[in-house]
DNA sequence: AGCACGCCGACT
DNA sequence: GTCGGCGTGCTC
C-alpha cells in the first residue's frame, strides 16, 4: 500500500500534455522491453521538443505502456504514424549512446524471423546491459568516429590515457608466415580479404597446437581483413578458445585493435569492449556466441571456430545458433565468412555443396605429413592375457601406446563426459559395476534407461554385485576422475592430470604425464602430445542422436589435432567398433565424412538437408497451433509424440508434454517460420494458457 | 501487468 | 433507470 502511494507521488502529474512535439520527425518508433510475443513489434510515440535532440535511433528509452513504465529501444524517427491510436509522449531517453545500430536491429529481426522467436529475446543477447560508469569514459565521443576515416589522434590518445597503458605483452616468437599456405586456395582466400573482397570458405584445420595451430589461421584471416581497412567478428565456443585467439592476434594486428567480448567477463568489461567497438576504437571482436552481434562497423569478415560445438547454440529462446547468426550477418553486410574447424559439420558441407562457400583443404600428402598415426582397436580385450590392461581397464593396444608415448611426452586420454553417461557402482560396497562379458564399466545413458556397458554396449538390466550380492546401483560422479585414478594405479610413477567440468586445464607442460580429459576440455601441450587414447567411443557412438557419428568424429579429430604428426612419433589409438566413423578418423577425412553424412540426410529428408521446427506443448495446443499455420504441401509433420520429462520448461511437471516435428524445405522457410512466430503471438495475446514452445533447427533435437 | 469496455445482476 | 460486478482484449 505504501509502495503504491509512493509510486503515485513519484510520478508527478505529467507535463507532457502541454509540451510541444518536436518540429521535425515528431514520431519515435520504439521496441519495448517485454517478453510477451504479441508485444514484440514497434509502437509509436510522440517526441516532445525537448527530447528531440537526444531521441536518436538506437538509444535506450523509457515509455509509458499500458499501466506501467517500460524500457525500450528507439529504432526510428518518423514524420508521421499510420496508427489510429492516440499517441503518448516518449517518457525519457535513458542514455545518449545509440547502442542499437540499424545493422544489428536488422540482424536481430532476421534472426527472430528465422527462429520463429521474438526480436526482444535476440536483443537481450545482442545488446549488453548498460553500465553508466563505463559510458562516462566515452563522454563527448561520436559513435563510429574512431580511427579510420578521420585523424582523431587527440581523442584516441585521451582514450588511451583513460584506459591505462596497453597491457599487451611485447610480441614474442615470430609469426609463422602464412598459415593458409597449406590449403589449396588458402593464400587466395587471404589475398581476396586483404584486397577488400568478401570470400566465403570452410576451412578444415589440421593442427591444434604450436605455431601452425588453428588460432594462427584465424588470426591471419583477421589480419588480412584489417589490412583492407575493415573490421572482423570471431566467434569461438568457450573461454579457452577465446584466450587462444586473442593471443594469436597479438602477433597479427596492432595492439588494441581487437577486443574480447563475452558475457563471462562481467558487465563492466563487457560493456567497455562493446563501446570501444561502437565508437570505432577497436575494429575486431572476438568472443563467445553473443559476440556475433558485436557492433563492428564496416564489417569485412565473420568467422566461427568449430561450428559443430553445441556451445554455439543459445540456451534460451529462440535458441539461435552463432553460425546461423553470422551467416545472416555476412549476407546482409556483404562480409566474407570463414567457418573453421578440425572437423566439418553437415551444415558447413551444405554451404559448400550449394556453392555458397569454398572448401579450403590440404592435399592428401600434406594431411598425412601433418597428422598423427591413427590406430583403431576393438572395444573389448582379453582380460586374462592382459592383466595390466585390465587394471587400467583399457585395451592392450591403448595401454601400449600410452606406455610408449610417456617416454616421449604427455599422453592425452579422452573419456566420455561426466553426466553424459555416469559410471555406476554398487550402492552398498561402492565397487565399480562391471560388465559380465568384458568387464567394462556400466553406465546409464539416461535416468530411466537400463544400465549398459560403456565398452561393448551390452545392456545389463538385472545386475547384481559380484562382491556383496547387492542389487542396488548408484551413479558415481567420477567420469574423468575415476579414469584418472585407475590410470594412476596402472602407471604408478606417472603424473596424472585431469581436465573436465569445473576444473578445466587449458595447457599442460611438454613433460611426460597422463592427461585425462573430457571432450572439449583437452588441454594443449605446447609441443603436442606424444600419443592420445580415445576411449568410450562405443558409448559416444551409441548415443540416441542423429548426430552421434558426426559428433564422435568431431571429438576424435579435435583431440587428435593436439597430437604430434606421425613423423614425430605421434600416435592415436581409438577404441570403438563403428567402422565408418573410425575409417574417417583413420584417413583423417572430415570432408568425406561430411559428404557422406549430408548425402544420407538428403536421402532421409532430415536436417540439415531440410530445415525443421520442434514444437512442444499440450496435445490439444499443438493440434490447434499446427492447423493455424496453413503449412504448404512440402512441409512434413511428424507426431505429436509424448516426450520424456528430461528437460522441464516450467515448474509443473505433471502435465504430459508432447512434441510435433515439422520438416520443411529451405525454400519455404521464409514463409513458415514467420507464420509460426505470428501464431505464437496470436496465442499469447489470447492468453488461453497452453503455450507452444518453438525450437527451430535444434542441433541436438533428433 | 493494468486498464477499458462490455454485458448482466442489485439497488436507489 | 443507474451503478457496478469482473470477464475478455488491447496496450502506441
mmCIF file of N, CA, C and O (backbone and C1' of nucleotides) in Angstrom, chain A residues 38 44 87-88, chain C residues 9-12:
data_model
loop_
_atom_site.group_PDB
_atom_site.id
_atom_site.type_symbol
_atom_site.label_atom_id
_atom_site.label_comp_id
_atom_site.label_asym_id
_atom_site.label_seq_id
_atom_site.Cartn_x
_atom_site.Cartn_y
_atom_site.Cartn_z
ATOM 1 N N UNK A 38 3.217 -11.085 -28.283
ATOM 2 C CA UNK A 38 2.324 -10.222 -29.068
ATOM 3 C C UNK A 38 2.680 -8.739 -28.923
ATOM 4 O O UNK A 38 2.103 -7.897 -29.593
ATOM 5 N N UNK A 44 4.480 3.365 -31.655
ATOM 6 C CA UNK A 44 4.824 4.754 -31.950
ATOM 7 C C UNK A 44 4.561 5.653 -30.759
ATOM 8 O O UNK A 44 3.545 5.496 -30.068
ATOM 9 N N UNK A 87 -1.469 8.921 -29.563
ATOM 10 C CA UNK A 87 -0.056 8.757 -29.195
ATOM 11 C C UNK A 87 0.253 9.393 -27.854
ATOM 12 O O UNK A 87 -0.293 10.435 -27.496
ATOM 13 N N UNK A 88 1.135 8.748 -27.147
ATOM 14 C CA UNK A 88 1.593 9.213 -25.838
ATOM 15 C C UNK A 88 3.019 9.724 -26.014
ATOM 16 O O UNK A 88 3.732 9.287 -26.927
ATOM 17 P P DG C 9 -11.204 -12.372 -26.240
ATOM 18 O "O5'" DG C 9 -10.699 -10.920 -26.633
ATOM 19 C "C5'" DG C 9 -11.408 -9.761 -26.210
ATOM 20 C "C4'" DG C 9 -10.567 -8.532 -26.484
ATOM 21 C "C3'" DG C 9 -9.218 -8.755 -27.190
ATOM 22 O "O3'" DG C 9 -8.841 -7.532 -27.789
ATOM 23 C "C1'" DG C 9 -8.794 -7.964 -25.067
ATOM 24 P P DC C 10 -8.101 -7.433 -29.132
ATOM 25 O "O5'" DC C 10 -7.301 -6.072 -28.947
ATOM 26 C "C5'" DC C 10 -8.038 -4.900 -28.581
ATOM 27 C "C4'" DC C 10 -7.176 -3.989 -27.739
ATOM 28 C "C3'" DC C 10 -5.788 -3.708 -28.320
ATOM 29 O "O3'" DC C 10 -5.605 -2.308 -28.344
ATOM 30 C "C1'" DC C 10 -5.629 -4.307 -26.051
ATOM 31 P P DT C 11 -4.407 -1.674 -29.148
ATOM 32 O "O5'" DT C 11 -3.552 -1.060 -27.952
ATOM 33 C "C5'" DT C 11 -4.183 -0.169 -27.038
ATOM 34 C "C4'" DT C 11 -3.320 -0.071 -25.793
ATOM 35 C "C3'" DT C 11 -1.874 0.390 -26.053
ATOM 36 O "O3'" DT C 11 -1.536 1.323 -25.049
ATOM 37 C "C1'" DT C 11 -1.873 -1.554 -24.767
ATOM 38 P P DC C 12 -0.937 2.661 -25.311
ATOM 39 O "O5'" DC C 12 -1.339 3.053 -26.769
ATOM 40 C "C5'" DC C 12 -0.949 4.226 -27.367
ATOM 41 C "C4'" DC C 12 0.533 4.413 -27.460
ATOM 42 C "C3'" DC C 12 0.931 5.531 -28.401
ATOM 43 O "O3'" DC C 12 2.125 6.122 -27.985
ATOM 44 C "C1'" DC C 12 1.426 3.432 -29.405
#
